[in-house]
Amino acid sequence: MLSHAVTIEATDAACVPDRDQDHALVRAAGSGDVLAFEQLYRRHHRRVFALLRRLCGHESRAEDLLQEAFVKAWQALPGFRFESAFGTWLHRLAVNTALMELRSRRGGEDRETDDSALEWQGTPDSAGQRTALGLDLERAVATLPPRARAVLVLHDVEGWKHEEIGAELGMAVGSSKAQLHRARQLLRTRLGGHHD
């Protein structure tokens, strides 16, 4: 459903930093070079922020998580093993940071285990039409309940398998599949039902 529509930030995706340059910067930053780390930040912050914004649904929270992810990256750089691209490693670190935050909030919010937790309360506009008709995909995804949004983003945008999602979010594979189905249904409703 989202494959054609989730080219949001396509310009950022097209500007994937060079792996060799990143590795040179990682080596320097891992040795304490703050300017090298600043360059890594500048090279990767847009893509990481876009991911975090989709995962958490709030720009200000995504900014906080971005800073938290980069602090964790700075602390972990000396242990970076160069087995993957820095961007891949950072991306996973950011996702894990967001998921840890989502898990920590789980006790204070609805657990989203039944259909009522996933229902959307639409608000009519002055003409009596649902405001969801005017939402773009990014805003519609942001309105999903946190766990449903996380499953949708991780599966449809990031390409994770349900087993990975279940392990990270502490849910059964079947629950991950159910959350994905419900999230897609909610998106169809919010976008007016005209999207595949």
GROMACS .gro file of C-alpha atoms in nm:
model
  196
    1MET     CA    1   0.000   0.000   0.000
    2LEU     CA    2   0.267   0.245   0.095
    3SER     CA    3   0.531   0.147  -0.158
    4HIS     CA    4   0.446   0.421  -0.408
    5ALA     CA    5   0.347   0.674  -0.147
    6VAL     CA    6   0.638   0.642   0.089
    7THR     CA    7   0.887   0.823  -0.119
    8ILE     CA    8   0.859   1.103   0.132
    9GLU     CA    9   1.207   1.242   0.182
   10ALA     CA   10   1.309   1.089  -0.152
   11THR     CA   11   1.570   1.355  -0.196
   12ASP     CA   12   1.728   1.252   0.134
   13ALA     CA   13   1.718   0.885   0.036
   14ALA     CA   14   1.890   0.968  -0.293
   15CYS     CA   15   2.172   1.142  -0.103
   16VAL     CA   16   2.298   0.836   0.081
   17PRO     CA   17   2.645   0.922   0.214
   18ASP     CA   18   2.950   0.741   0.077
   19ARG     CA   19   3.043   0.439   0.290
   20ASP     CA   20   3.421   0.491   0.268
   21GLN     CA   21   3.396   0.855   0.370
   22ASP     CA   22   3.168   0.759   0.657
   23HIS     CA   23   3.411   0.494   0.776
   24ALA     CA   24   3.698   0.743   0.776
   25LEU     CA   25   3.484   0.984   0.977
   26VAL     CA   26   3.380   0.704   1.215
   27ARG     CA   27   3.744   0.615   1.279
   28ALA     CA   28   3.824   0.978   1.359
   29ALA     CA   29   3.511   1.033   1.568
   30GLY     CA   30   3.569   0.705   1.753
   31SER     CA   31   3.904   0.847   1.858
   32GLY     CA   32   3.735   1.157   1.999
   33ASP     CA   33   3.732   1.391   1.695
   34VAL     CA   34   3.423   1.602   1.757
   35LEU     CA   35   3.442   1.770   1.414
   36ALA     CA   36   3.434   1.430   1.242
   37PHE     CA   37   3.127   1.336   1.444
   38GLU     CA   38   2.965   1.666   1.351
   39GLN     CA   39   3.017   1.578   0.984
   40LEU     CA   40   2.857   1.238   1.041
   41TYR     CA   41   2.563   1.415   1.203
   42ARG     CA   42   2.525   1.651   0.908
   43ARG     CA   43   2.544   1.364   0.661
   44HIS     CA   44   2.280   1.149   0.833
   45HIS     CA   45   2.049   1.356   1.051
   46ARG     CA   46   1.780   1.422   0.787
   47ARG     CA   47   1.722   1.056   0.706
   48VAL     CA   48   1.726   0.953   1.071
   49PHE     CA   49   1.489   1.236   1.165
   50ALA     CA   50   1.245   1.137   0.888
   51LEU     CA   51   1.241   0.781   1.017
   52LEU     CA   52   1.192   0.888   1.378
   53ARG     CA   53   0.916   1.129   1.282
   54ARG     CA   54   0.731   0.846   1.110
   55LEU     CA   55   0.785   0.613   1.405
   56CYS     CA   56   0.680   0.846   1.683
   57GLY     CA   57   0.434   1.066   1.494
   58HIS     CA   58   0.541   1.391   1.659
   59GLU     CA   59   0.804   1.627   1.527
   60SER     CA   60   0.917   1.752   1.867
   61ARG     CA   61   0.949   1.398   2.004
   62ALA     CA   62   1.139   1.296   1.689
   63GLU     CA   63   1.383   1.580   1.753
   64ASP     CA   64   1.439   1.456   2.108
   65LEU     CA   65   1.489   1.098   1.987
   66LEU     CA   66   1.726   1.218   1.715
   67GLN     CA   67   1.947   1.383   1.975
   68GLU     CA   68   1.925   1.076   2.198
   69ALA     CA   69   2.020   0.846   1.909
   70PHE     CA   70   2.322   1.058   1.819
   71VAL     CA   71   2.437   1.071   2.182
   72LYS     CA   72   2.416   0.690   2.191
   73ALA     CA   73   2.603   0.674   1.860
   74TRP     CA   74   2.882   0.897   1.996
   75GLN     CA   75   2.914   0.674   2.301
   76ALA     CA   76   2.914   0.353   2.095
   77LEU     CA   77   3.146   0.466   1.813
   78PRO     CA   78   3.465   0.326   1.968
   79GLY     CA   79   3.304  -0.020   1.945
   80PHE     CA   80   3.186   0.017   1.584
   81ARG     CA   81   3.311  -0.294   1.398
   82PHE     CA   82   3.281  -0.173   1.036
   83GLU     CA   83   3.078  -0.482   0.942
   84SER     CA   84   2.808  -0.265   0.790
   85ALA     CA   85   2.770   0.088   0.664
   86PHE     CA   86   2.762   0.350   0.936
   87GLY     CA   87   2.424   0.468   0.804
   88THR     CA   88   2.278   0.118   0.845
   89TRP     CA   89   2.416   0.091   1.197
   90LEU     CA   90   2.291   0.439   1.290
   91HIS     CA   91   1.951   0.369   1.137
   92ARG     CA   92   1.911   0.056   1.351
   93LEU     CA   93   2.032   0.239   1.661
   94ALA     CA   94   1.773   0.513   1.600
   95VAL     CA   95   1.494   0.259   1.549
   96ASN     CA   96   1.593   0.082   1.872
   97THR     CA   97   1.597   0.417   2.055
   98ALA     CA   98   1.244   0.493   1.934
   99LEU     CA   99   1.120   0.143   2.016
  100MET     CA  100   1.265   0.162   2.366
  101GLU     CA  101   1.075   0.485   2.416
  102LEU     CA  102   0.758   0.325   2.280
  103ARG     CA  103   0.796   0.028   2.516
  104SER     CA  104   0.856   0.257   2.814
  105ARG     CA  105   0.533   0.445   2.742
  106ARG     CA  106   0.333   0.125   2.699
  107GLY     CA  107   0.227   0.110   3.063
  108GLY     CA  108   0.085   0.461   3.062
  109GLU     CA  109  -0.119   0.434   2.745
  110ASP     CA  110  -0.374   0.197   2.603
  111ARG     CA  111  -0.212  -0.131   2.524
  112GLU     CA  112  -0.391  -0.138   2.190
  113THR     CA  113  -0.485  -0.501   2.225
  114ASP     CA  114  -0.841  -0.465   2.108
  115ASP     CA  115  -1.015  -0.300   1.817
  116SER     CA  116  -1.143  -0.011   2.025
  117ALA     CA  117  -0.786   0.104   2.093
  118LEU     CA  118  -0.729   0.133   1.720
  119GLU     CA  119  -1.045   0.320   1.633
  120TRP     CA  120  -1.000   0.669   1.504
  121GLN     CA  121  -1.222   0.945   1.623
  122GLY     CA  122  -1.263   1.161   1.314
  123THR     CA  123  -1.345   1.525   1.355
  124PRO     CA  124  -1.580   1.689   1.110
  125ASP     CA  125  -1.475   2.016   0.958
  126SER     CA  126  -1.705   2.315   0.916
  127ALA     CA  127  -1.857   2.169   0.599
  128GLY     CA  128  -1.932   1.843   0.779
  129GLN     CA  129  -1.671   1.643   0.590
  130ARG     CA  130  -1.402   1.443   0.761
  131THR     CA  131  -1.077   1.632   0.789
  132ALA     CA  132  -0.905   1.302   0.711
  133LEU     CA  133  -0.978   1.367   0.342
  134GLY     CA  134  -0.726   1.648   0.352
  135LEU     CA  135  -0.452   1.458   0.532
  136ASP     CA  136  -0.149   1.353   0.341
  137LEU     CA  137   0.009   1.016   0.403
  138GLU     CA  138   0.268   1.144   0.649
  139ARG     CA  139   0.008   1.315   0.865
  140ALA     CA  140  -0.225   1.015   0.842
  141VAL     CA  141   0.050   0.780   0.959
  142ALA     CA  142   0.124   1.017   1.248
  143THR     CA  143  -0.237   0.985   1.369
  144LEU     CA  144  -0.215   0.607   1.411
  145PRO     CA  145  -0.189   0.463   1.762
  146PRO     CA  146   0.180   0.432   1.858
  147ARG     CA  147   0.220   0.054   1.833
  148ALA     CA  148   0.017   0.026   1.512
  149ARG     CA  149   0.224   0.311   1.364
  150ALA     CA  150   0.548   0.142   1.470
  151VAL     CA  151   0.447  -0.189   1.310
  152LEU     CA  152   0.338  -0.015   0.990
  153VAL     CA  153   0.655   0.192   0.959
  154LEU     CA  154   0.887  -0.096   1.045
  155HIS     CA  155   0.715  -0.340   0.809
  156ASP     CA  156   0.601  -0.129   0.513
  157VAL     CA  157   0.865   0.143   0.517
  158GLU     CA  158   1.171  -0.019   0.672
  159GLY     CA  159   1.112  -0.370   0.540
  160TRP     CA  160   1.133  -0.556   0.870
  161LYS     CA  161   0.982  -0.903   0.903
  162HIS     CA  162   0.706  -0.969   1.153
  163GLU     CA  163   0.940  -1.187   1.359
  164GLU     CA  164   1.181  -0.893   1.400
  165ILE     CA  165   0.899  -0.654   1.483
  166GLY     CA  166   0.752  -0.894   1.736
  167ALA     CA  167   1.088  -0.937   1.907
  168GLU     CA  168   1.155  -0.562   1.922
  169LEU     CA  169   0.806  -0.463   2.037
  170GLY     CA  170   0.753  -0.758   2.270
  171MET     CA  171   0.451  -0.896   2.087
  172ALA     CA  172   0.361  -1.220   1.913
  173VAL     CA  173   0.410  -1.246   1.538
  174GLY     CA  174   0.033  -1.277   1.499
  175SER     CA  175  -0.017  -0.954   1.693
  176SER     CA  176   0.231  -0.779   1.466
  177LYS     CA  177   0.037  -0.898   1.161
  178ALA     CA  178  -0.293  -0.791   1.317
  179GLN     CA  179  -0.154  -0.447   1.405
  180LEU     CA  180  -0.029  -0.405   1.047
  181HIS     CA  181  -0.367  -0.501   0.903
  182ARG     CA  182  -0.547  -0.262   1.137
  183ALA     CA  183  -0.302   0.020   1.066
  184ARG     CA  184  -0.354  -0.023   0.691
  185GLN     CA  185  -0.731  -0.024   0.738
  186LEU     CA  186  -0.713   0.294   0.945
  187LEU     CA  187  -0.496   0.460   0.679
  188ARG     CA  188  -0.742   0.367   0.405
  189THR     CA  189  -1.021   0.519   0.608
  190ARG     CA  190  -0.826   0.833   0.689
  191LEU     CA  191  -0.714   0.883   0.334
  192GLY     CA  192  -1.065   0.841   0.199
  193GLY     CA  193  -1.043   0.477   0.093
  194HIS     CA  194  -0.902   0.563  -0.250
  195HIS     CA  195  -0.551   0.426  -0.191
  196ASP     CA  196  -0.424   0.072  -0.241
   0.00000   0.00000   0.00000
